[in-house]
Short mmCIF file of C-alpha atoms and ligand atoms in Angstrom, two decimals:
data_model
loop_
_atom_site.label_atom_id
_atom_site.label_comp_id
_atom_site.label_asym_id
_atom_site.label_seq_id
_atom_site.Cartn_x
_atom_site.Cartn_y
_atom_site.Cartn_z
CA MET A 15 56.45 211.52 246.18
CA LEU A 16 57.40 214.79 247.74
CA TRP A 17 59.52 215.14 245.59
CA ARG A 18 57.41 215.31 242.74
CA PHE A 19 55.56 217.63 244.05
CA LEU A 20 58.25 219.91 244.75
CA ARG A 21 59.21 219.57 241.76
CA GLY A 22 56.22 220.52 240.04
CA LEU A 23 56.58 223.92 241.82
CA LEU A 24 60.27 223.56 240.57
CA PHE A 25 59.36 223.14 237.81
CA ARG A 26 57.00 226.81 237.24
CA LEU A 27 60.30 228.89 237.61
CA ASP A 28 62.59 229.97 235.40
CA PRO A 29 65.20 226.87 234.96
CA GLU A 30 68.32 228.92 235.73
CA ARG A 31 66.75 230.42 238.43
CA VAL A 32 65.88 227.14 240.25
CA HIS A 33 68.95 225.55 239.04
CA GLY A 34 70.69 228.82 241.21
CA LEU A 35 68.21 228.68 244.02
CA VAL A 36 69.65 224.87 243.85
CA HIS A 37 73.48 225.47 244.01
CA ALA A 38 73.27 228.27 246.18
CA LEU A 39 71.59 225.54 248.96
CA LEU A 40 74.04 222.35 248.12
CA ARG A 41 76.62 225.60 248.60
CA ARG A 42 75.67 225.65 252.14
CA VAL A 43 75.62 222.03 253.51
CA PRO A 44 78.66 221.57 255.44
CA ALA A 45 80.79 219.09 254.79
CA PRO A 46 80.73 216.43 257.72
CA ILE A 47 76.37 216.45 257.68
CA ALA A 48 77.04 215.62 254.03
CA ALA A 49 79.36 212.73 254.88
CA ARG A 50 76.85 212.06 257.57
CA ARG A 51 73.40 211.40 255.07
CA ARG A 52 75.57 209.93 252.40
CA PRO A 53 74.13 206.84 251.12
CA ILE A 54 76.57 204.19 251.36
CA ALA A 55 77.13 202.15 247.99
CA ASP A 56 76.82 198.64 247.85
CA PRO A 57 80.30 197.17 247.34
CA CYS A 58 79.00 195.28 244.23
CA LEU A 59 79.66 198.46 242.86
CA ALA A 60 82.96 199.50 243.84
CA VAL A 61 84.89 200.87 241.12
CA SER A 62 88.79 201.14 240.44
CA CYS A 63 89.55 203.32 237.44
CA LEU A 64 91.95 205.67 236.04
CA GLY A 65 93.73 205.26 239.28
CA LEU A 66 91.43 206.55 241.47
CA HIS A 67 88.23 204.50 243.77
CA PHE A 68 84.87 204.91 242.91
CA ASP A 69 82.12 203.79 245.57
CA SER A 70 79.98 203.35 242.84
CA PRO A 71 79.90 203.85 238.67
CA ILE A 72 77.45 206.92 239.02
CA GLY A 73 79.06 210.16 238.88
CA LEU A 74 77.83 214.28 237.68
CA ALA A 75 78.49 215.28 234.66
CA ALA A 76 79.73 218.16 233.58
CA GLY A 77 77.44 221.43 234.08
CA PHE A 78 75.97 221.40 236.36
CA ASP A 79 78.55 222.44 238.72
CA LYS A 80 80.45 224.97 236.85
CA GLY A 81 82.92 225.91 239.10
CA ASP A 82 80.14 226.79 242.00
CA VAL A 83 82.18 223.96 243.79
CA SER A 84 79.09 222.73 245.70
CA VAL A 85 80.47 220.08 246.20
CA ALA A 86 80.12 217.95 249.55
CA GLY A 87 76.27 218.73 248.92
CA LEU A 88 76.61 217.20 245.56
CA LEU A 89 78.89 213.97 246.83
CA GLY A 90 77.09 214.17 249.30
CA LEU A 91 73.93 212.89 247.85
CA GLY A 92 75.32 209.59 246.43
CA PHE A 93 77.40 210.67 243.56
CA SER A 94 80.19 208.54 243.28
CA HIS A 95 82.44 211.15 241.73
CA LEU A 96 81.60 214.65 239.93
CA GLU A 97 83.06 216.86 237.32
CA ILE A 98 83.38 220.33 237.70
CA GLY A 99 82.66 222.29 234.72
CA THR A 100 83.16 223.47 231.28
CA ILE A 101 85.60 225.50 232.84
CA THR A 102 87.64 228.22 231.00
CA PRO A 103 90.95 230.59 230.96
CA ARG A 104 88.75 233.22 231.61
CA PRO A 105 85.27 234.20 232.69
CA GLN A 106 82.63 234.27 230.44
CA PRO A 107 78.92 235.27 230.81
CA GLY A 108 77.68 232.30 227.80
CA ASN A 109 74.90 232.93 226.06
CA ASP A 110 72.57 235.38 225.78
CA ARG A 111 69.22 234.25 227.77
CA PRO A 112 66.37 232.15 228.05
CA ARG A 113 69.96 229.48 227.14
CA LEU A 114 68.58 226.32 229.13
CA PHE A 115 65.12 225.04 227.80
CA ARG A 116 62.78 222.12 229.62
CA LEU A 117 60.94 219.37 228.02
CA PRO A 118 59.08 217.91 230.20
CA GLU A 119 57.03 215.68 228.12
CA HIS A 120 60.53 214.21 226.67
CA GLN A 121 62.05 214.17 230.32
CA ALA A 122 64.64 216.33 228.18
CA ILE A 123 66.60 219.42 227.84
CA ILE A 124 67.84 221.55 225.84
CA ASN A 125 70.92 224.43 226.47
CA ARG A 126 72.97 226.59 224.65
CA MET A 127 74.88 227.40 228.49
CA GLY A 128 78.03 228.90 226.11
CA PHE A 129 80.34 227.83 228.76
CA ASN A 130 79.13 230.35 231.81
CA ASN A 131 81.82 230.05 233.94
CA ALA A 132 83.67 232.03 236.62
CA GLY A 133 87.52 231.15 235.27
CA ALA A 134 89.73 229.10 235.63
CA VAL A 135 91.06 231.30 238.48
CA ALA A 136 88.00 231.80 240.51
CA CYS A 137 87.13 228.38 239.85
CA ALA A 138 90.48 227.02 242.18
CA ALA A 139 90.07 229.59 244.86
CA ARG A 140 86.91 227.65 244.92
CA LEU A 141 88.64 224.86 245.27
CA ALA A 142 91.25 225.76 247.56
CA ALA A 143 89.25 226.65 249.97
CA LEU A 144 87.84 223.43 249.74
CA PRO A 145 87.80 221.28 253.19
CA ALA A 146 89.42 217.66 252.64
CA ALA A 147 86.14 216.47 254.23
CA ALA A 148 83.96 217.49 251.40
CA ARG A 149 85.95 215.12 248.80
CA MET A 150 84.02 212.20 249.62
CA GLY A 151 84.88 211.01 246.21
CA PRO A 152 87.26 211.87 243.14
CA VAL A 153 86.69 215.53 241.63
CA GLY A 154 87.24 215.82 238.01
CA LEU A 155 87.85 219.13 236.78
CA ASN A 156 86.40 219.35 232.86
CA VAL A 157 88.45 222.35 230.80
CA GLY A 158 87.78 224.12 227.43
CA ARG A 159 88.42 227.34 225.28
CA ASN A 160 86.65 230.46 225.73
CA LYS A 161 84.36 231.74 223.22
CA ALA A 162 86.70 233.94 221.93
CA THR A 163 89.93 232.57 221.52
CA PRO A 164 89.83 231.46 217.89
CA ASN A 165 90.48 227.07 217.47
CA GLU A 166 94.24 228.26 216.33
CA ARG A 167 95.03 229.13 219.07
CA ALA A 168 92.70 226.62 221.85
CA GLU A 169 95.48 224.70 222.79
CA GLU A 170 97.18 227.60 224.92
CA ASP A 171 93.65 228.35 226.34
CA TYR A 172 92.90 224.63 227.29
CA LEU A 173 96.92 224.79 228.79
CA ALA A 174 96.03 227.11 231.31
CA CYS A 175 93.17 225.76 232.21
CA ILE A 176 95.34 222.67 232.58
CA GLU A 177 97.85 223.95 234.32
CA ARG A 178 95.70 226.31 236.68
CA LEU A 179 93.91 223.76 237.92
CA HIS A 180 95.37 220.46 238.06
CA PRO A 181 96.18 220.30 241.73
CA PHE A 182 92.72 220.11 242.39
CA ALA A 183 91.33 217.61 240.42
CA ASP A 184 91.45 214.17 240.60
CA TYR A 185 91.44 213.41 236.93
CA LEU A 186 90.97 216.61 234.00
CA VAL A 187 88.77 216.41 230.98
CA VAL A 188 89.57 218.27 227.94
CA ASN A 189 85.94 219.16 226.34
CA ILE A 190 85.60 219.29 222.85
CA SER A 191 82.73 218.41 222.05
CA SER A 192 80.21 221.25 223.20
CA PRO A 193 77.53 222.62 220.55
CA ASN A 194 78.07 225.90 221.87
CA THR A 195 80.81 227.15 221.36
CA PRO A 196 81.11 227.80 217.83
CA GLY A 197 83.92 225.54 215.83
CA LEU A 198 85.01 223.28 219.50
CA ARG A 199 83.75 220.41 217.38
CA GLN A 200 86.28 221.26 214.34
CA LEU A 201 89.23 220.22 216.99
CA GLN A 202 87.69 216.86 217.16
CA GLU A 203 89.06 216.15 213.54
CA GLY A 204 92.65 214.12 212.59
CA ASP A 205 95.23 216.18 213.15
CA ALA A 206 93.70 219.31 215.05
CA LEU A 207 92.73 216.59 218.21
CA ASP A 208 96.51 214.58 218.18
CA ARG A 209 97.92 217.65 218.15
CA LEU A 210 95.67 219.75 221.14
CA LEU A 211 96.10 216.41 222.93
CA ARG A 212 99.15 215.82 223.10
CA ALA A 213 100.00 218.92 224.35
CA CYS A 214 97.50 218.43 227.11
CA THR A 215 98.69 215.24 227.96
CA SER A 216 102.65 216.49 227.20
CA ARG A 217 102.12 219.26 229.96
CA LEU A 218 99.91 216.97 232.49
CA ALA A 219 102.49 214.52 232.60
CA ALA A 220 105.36 217.35 233.58
CA LEU A 221 103.08 218.75 236.07
CA ALA A 222 101.90 215.64 238.28
CA PRO A 223 102.80 212.73 236.18
CA GLY A 224 100.36 209.88 236.32
CA LYS A 225 97.56 212.50 236.52
CA PRO A 226 94.39 211.03 234.20
CA LEU A 227 93.87 213.58 231.39
CA LEU A 228 90.35 211.98 229.29
CA VAL A 229 88.45 213.77 226.28
CA LYS A 230 85.41 213.81 226.16
CA LEU A 231 82.97 213.29 222.39
CA ALA A 232 79.74 214.13 220.38
CA PRO A 233 77.00 212.11 220.14
CA ASP A 234 76.85 213.34 215.98
CA LEU A 235 80.44 211.95 214.72
CA GLU A 236 79.71 209.91 212.02
CA PRO A 237 81.06 206.26 212.93
CA GLY A 238 84.34 206.07 210.92
CA ALA A 239 85.26 210.08 212.50
CA LEU A 240 84.32 208.42 216.12
CA ASP A 241 86.73 205.45 215.01
CA GLU A 242 89.30 207.75 214.14
CA ALA A 243 88.62 210.00 217.57
CA VAL A 244 89.16 207.24 219.72
CA ASP A 245 92.28 206.00 218.18
CA VAL A 246 93.95 209.23 218.08
CA ALA A 247 92.61 210.10 221.52
CA ILE A 248 94.31 206.79 222.56
CA GLY A 249 97.26 207.78 220.83
CA ALA A 250 98.36 210.73 222.32
CA GLY A 251 98.57 209.36 225.24
CA VAL A 252 94.55 209.85 226.63
CA ALA A 253 93.82 208.15 229.90
CA GLY A 254 90.16 207.56 229.15
CA LEU A 255 87.03 208.28 226.62
CA VAL A 256 83.72 210.09 228.36
CA ALA A 257 80.75 209.35 225.29
CA THR A 258 78.94 211.29 225.26
CA ASN A 259 77.75 215.53 225.36
CA THR A 260 74.42 216.22 224.23
CA THR A 261 73.69 216.28 220.19
CA LEU A 262 72.15 218.33 217.79
CA SER A 263 70.03 216.31 217.10
CA ARG A 264 66.39 216.38 217.73
CA ALA A 265 64.97 212.64 216.60
CA GLY A 266 62.45 211.62 219.70
CA VAL A 267 61.38 215.29 220.43
CA GLU A 268 59.70 216.29 216.73
CA GLY A 269 56.84 218.66 216.51
CA HIS A 270 57.47 219.80 220.13
CA PRO A 271 57.33 223.58 220.87
CA ARG A 272 61.07 224.32 222.23
CA ALA A 273 62.41 221.31 219.68
CA GLY A 274 63.42 224.43 217.44
CA GLU A 275 65.65 226.15 220.63
CA ALA A 276 69.26 225.64 219.01
CA GLY A 277 71.58 224.10 221.26
CA GLY A 278 72.60 220.57 222.74
CA LEU A 279 69.67 218.40 223.15
CA SER A 280 70.20 216.03 226.81
CA GLY A 281 67.64 213.53 228.41
CA ALA A 282 65.77 210.66 227.23
CA PRO A 283 65.57 210.88 223.85
CA LEU A 284 69.88 210.39 223.54
CA THR A 285 69.26 207.08 225.51
CA ARG A 286 69.59 204.81 222.51
CA ARG A 287 72.26 206.43 220.80
CA ALA A 288 73.98 207.45 223.82
CA THR A 289 74.19 204.08 224.39
CA GLU A 290 75.63 203.13 220.49
CA VAL A 291 78.04 205.52 220.86
CA VAL A 292 79.13 204.08 223.96
CA ARG A 293 79.33 200.62 222.97
CA ARG A 294 81.00 202.09 219.32
CA VAL A 295 84.15 203.49 221.71
CA ALA A 296 84.72 200.45 223.84
CA ARG A 297 84.43 198.06 221.49
CA ARG A 298 87.30 200.17 219.46
CA ALA A 299 89.29 201.08 222.48
CA ALA A 300 89.73 197.41 223.14
CA GLY A 301 90.31 197.81 227.14
CA ARG A 302 93.49 200.66 226.21
CA VAL A 303 92.03 202.87 228.27
CA PRO A 304 88.56 203.09 230.44
CA VAL A 305 84.90 204.14 228.93
CA VAL A 306 83.10 207.00 230.69
CA GLY A 307 78.93 206.46 229.74
CA VAL A 308 76.60 209.68 229.59
CA GLY A 309 73.71 210.18 227.49
CA GLY A 310 70.55 209.41 228.66
CA VAL A 311 70.77 207.43 231.91
CA MET A 312 67.57 207.95 233.29
CA SER A 313 66.58 204.86 235.69
CA ALA A 314 68.69 202.14 236.80
CA GLU A 315 68.45 200.12 233.14
CA ASP A 316 69.91 202.70 231.75
CA ALA A 317 72.39 202.60 233.85
CA TYR A 318 73.07 198.96 233.32
CA GLU A 319 73.09 199.43 229.82
CA LYS A 320 75.91 201.84 229.61
CA VAL A 321 78.00 199.61 231.51
CA ARG A 322 76.71 196.66 229.82
CA ALA A 323 77.93 198.35 226.46
CA GLY A 324 81.67 199.45 228.08
CA ALA A 325 80.97 202.16 230.64
CA ALA A 326 83.67 201.53 233.44
CA LEU A 327 82.12 204.92 234.66
CA VAL A 328 78.31 206.58 234.28
CA GLN A 329 77.17 209.65 234.53
CA VAL A 330 74.35 211.49 234.54
CA TYR A 331 72.80 215.19 234.27
CA THR A 332 69.50 215.09 233.30
CA GLY A 333 67.96 212.60 235.16
CA PHE A 334 69.07 214.36 237.91
CA VAL A 335 66.80 217.08 237.29
CA TYR A 336 63.65 215.03 236.39
CA GLY A 337 64.96 212.09 239.43
CA GLY A 338 65.64 215.21 242.43
CA PRO A 339 67.82 214.13 245.62
CA ALA A 340 66.98 211.12 245.81
CA PHE A 341 67.94 210.02 242.49
CA PRO A 342 71.40 209.08 242.76
CA ARG A 343 70.70 206.84 245.43
CA ARG A 344 68.31 205.12 243.66
CA LEU A 345 70.50 204.08 240.62
CA GLY A 346 72.99 202.36 242.88
CA GLU A 347 70.40 200.80 244.35
CA GLY A 348 68.53 199.77 241.35
CA LEU A 349 72.08 198.33 239.34
CA ALA A 350 73.43 196.66 242.53
CA ARG A 351 69.47 194.83 242.38
CA LEU A 352 69.82 194.45 237.95
CA LEU A 353 73.81 192.72 238.40
CA ALA A 354 72.75 190.49 241.26
CA ARG A 355 69.87 189.20 238.95
CA ASP A 356 71.68 188.52 236.68
CA GLY A 357 74.17 186.47 238.61
CA PHE A 358 77.12 189.35 238.61
CA ALA A 359 79.26 189.59 241.68
CA THR A 360 80.83 193.10 240.59
CA VAL A 361 80.30 195.86 238.45
CA GLY A 362 83.52 195.55 237.05
CA GLU A 363 81.81 191.96 235.63
CA ALA A 364 79.39 193.41 233.81
CA VAL A 365 81.82 195.86 232.24
CA GLY A 366 81.67 195.39 227.90
CA VAL A 367 79.46 191.98 228.40
CA ASP A 368 76.93 193.79 225.32
CA LEU A 369 80.14 193.97 222.84
CA ALA A 370 80.18 190.99 221.28
CA HIS A 371 76.58 191.89 220.29
CA GLY A 372 74.92 194.74 218.52
C1 LIG B 5 72.22 222.60 230.70
C2 LIG B 5 73.46 221.62 231.04
C3 LIG B 5 75.03 222.14 230.87
C4 LIG B 5 76.08 221.33 230.31
N1 LIG B 5 77.48 222.26 230.15
C5 LIG B 5 77.81 220.95 229.80
C6 LIG B 5 79.56 221.87 229.64
O1 LIG B 5 79.89 223.24 230.69
N2 LIG B 5 80.30 220.84 229.61
C7 LIG B 5 80.48 219.45 229.10
O2 LIG B 5 81.39 218.96 229.34
N3 LIG B 5 78.95 218.99 229.32
C8 LIG B 5 77.37 219.97 229.16
N4 LIG B 5 76.66 219.40 229.69
C9 LIG B 5 76.09 218.01 229.21
C10 LIG B 5 76.66 217.45 230.50
O3 LIG B 5 77.94 216.78 230.83
C11 LIG B 5 75.91 215.47 229.65
O4 LIG B 5 76.84 214.81 228.44
C12 LIG B 5 74.62 215.54 228.87
O5 LIG B 5 74.11 216.31 229.52
C13 LIG B 5 73.81 214.15 228.43
O6 LIG B 5 73.97 213.79 229.17
P1 LIG B 5 72.17 213.63 230.14
O7 LIG B 5 71.28 213.18 229.50
O8 LIG B 5 72.13 213.20 231.28
O9 LIG B 5 71.81 215.21 230.24
C14 LIG B 5 76.06 219.63 229.85
C15 LIG B 5 74.39 219.47 229.89
C16 LIG B 5 72.99 219.96 230.02
C17 LIG B 5 71.90 219.49 230.92
#
């Protein structure tokens, strides 16, 4: 009720301004207070994955914290983990504003932020200053290339980020699926993907043996290309697959005054497509590596569907914008209820149970 009222006020302001205000607040939350207020997840939600412990599958997807490092504030709300980024080696301003659009009628967002961030050096400095108590759950670092770097030299950018950021990351994610950096998604194709991921996994293995490196995929890949990307990525030694990023499709929002804005669409219109992709990726991966399911998780039911489709972990972004600070707690509680209803003792038992159908 209170959140609905507050949201009504906040949604009158420019979305980026609200985002800035929220971080200004969250960044200042002292770790001990965040830890005290952090909801305790039902033990049935605990996940052991990527060699890490997660209190629940529910994490905050990349892009919300692009290097502000509001770790205690965000994990204190009840996310089991947080993915910071996308971080590029050098600072960059991102695309011109406006570049972030709400479509409340559809519980959706269109963004073309373009990896606005302060760069890997600044992000590493903030992470280095982070008190250990703020790390109430795994912190992932999602990395990308600078806009000015051509794809032929992308590898240098990813490796520079990995070198700089790996000491502070519980896991790393190679982002090659943002639609807002021209040409980036071409790195998802066969040989380019193979070369890039092999370079990244072998560098990380040399720097920090055993630290997991994942790759994040787009929801817009054709089924054959998706299968190939999964095989190539696993062949190159990734520890997990994140599916999905935002979509270029406008299915479900046609006719909305902001549907014509360039950028990636997220939220409710992406739910079904992202779940289909999770299912396909999980089926192809066939247990070789875990899948992180992202895209249009707006309720506990949506999170449960991602799990049943094969996601060991579930991340949210747009649902948090619409659902507010209690959203991660609500998802966790709802998911625990759904698992109990269907007779699962742990969330792990439900992972992939729908893979046989659909
Ligand atoms: C404003 C905004 C910025 C984003 N920035 C990034 C980013 O920098 N890197 C990334 O990998 N994903 C980014 N994403 C994608 C999200 O991590 C997520 O994959 C996508 O939004 C689908 O999930 P959702 O429907 O729960 O939002 C961004 C999403 C939004 C809405």
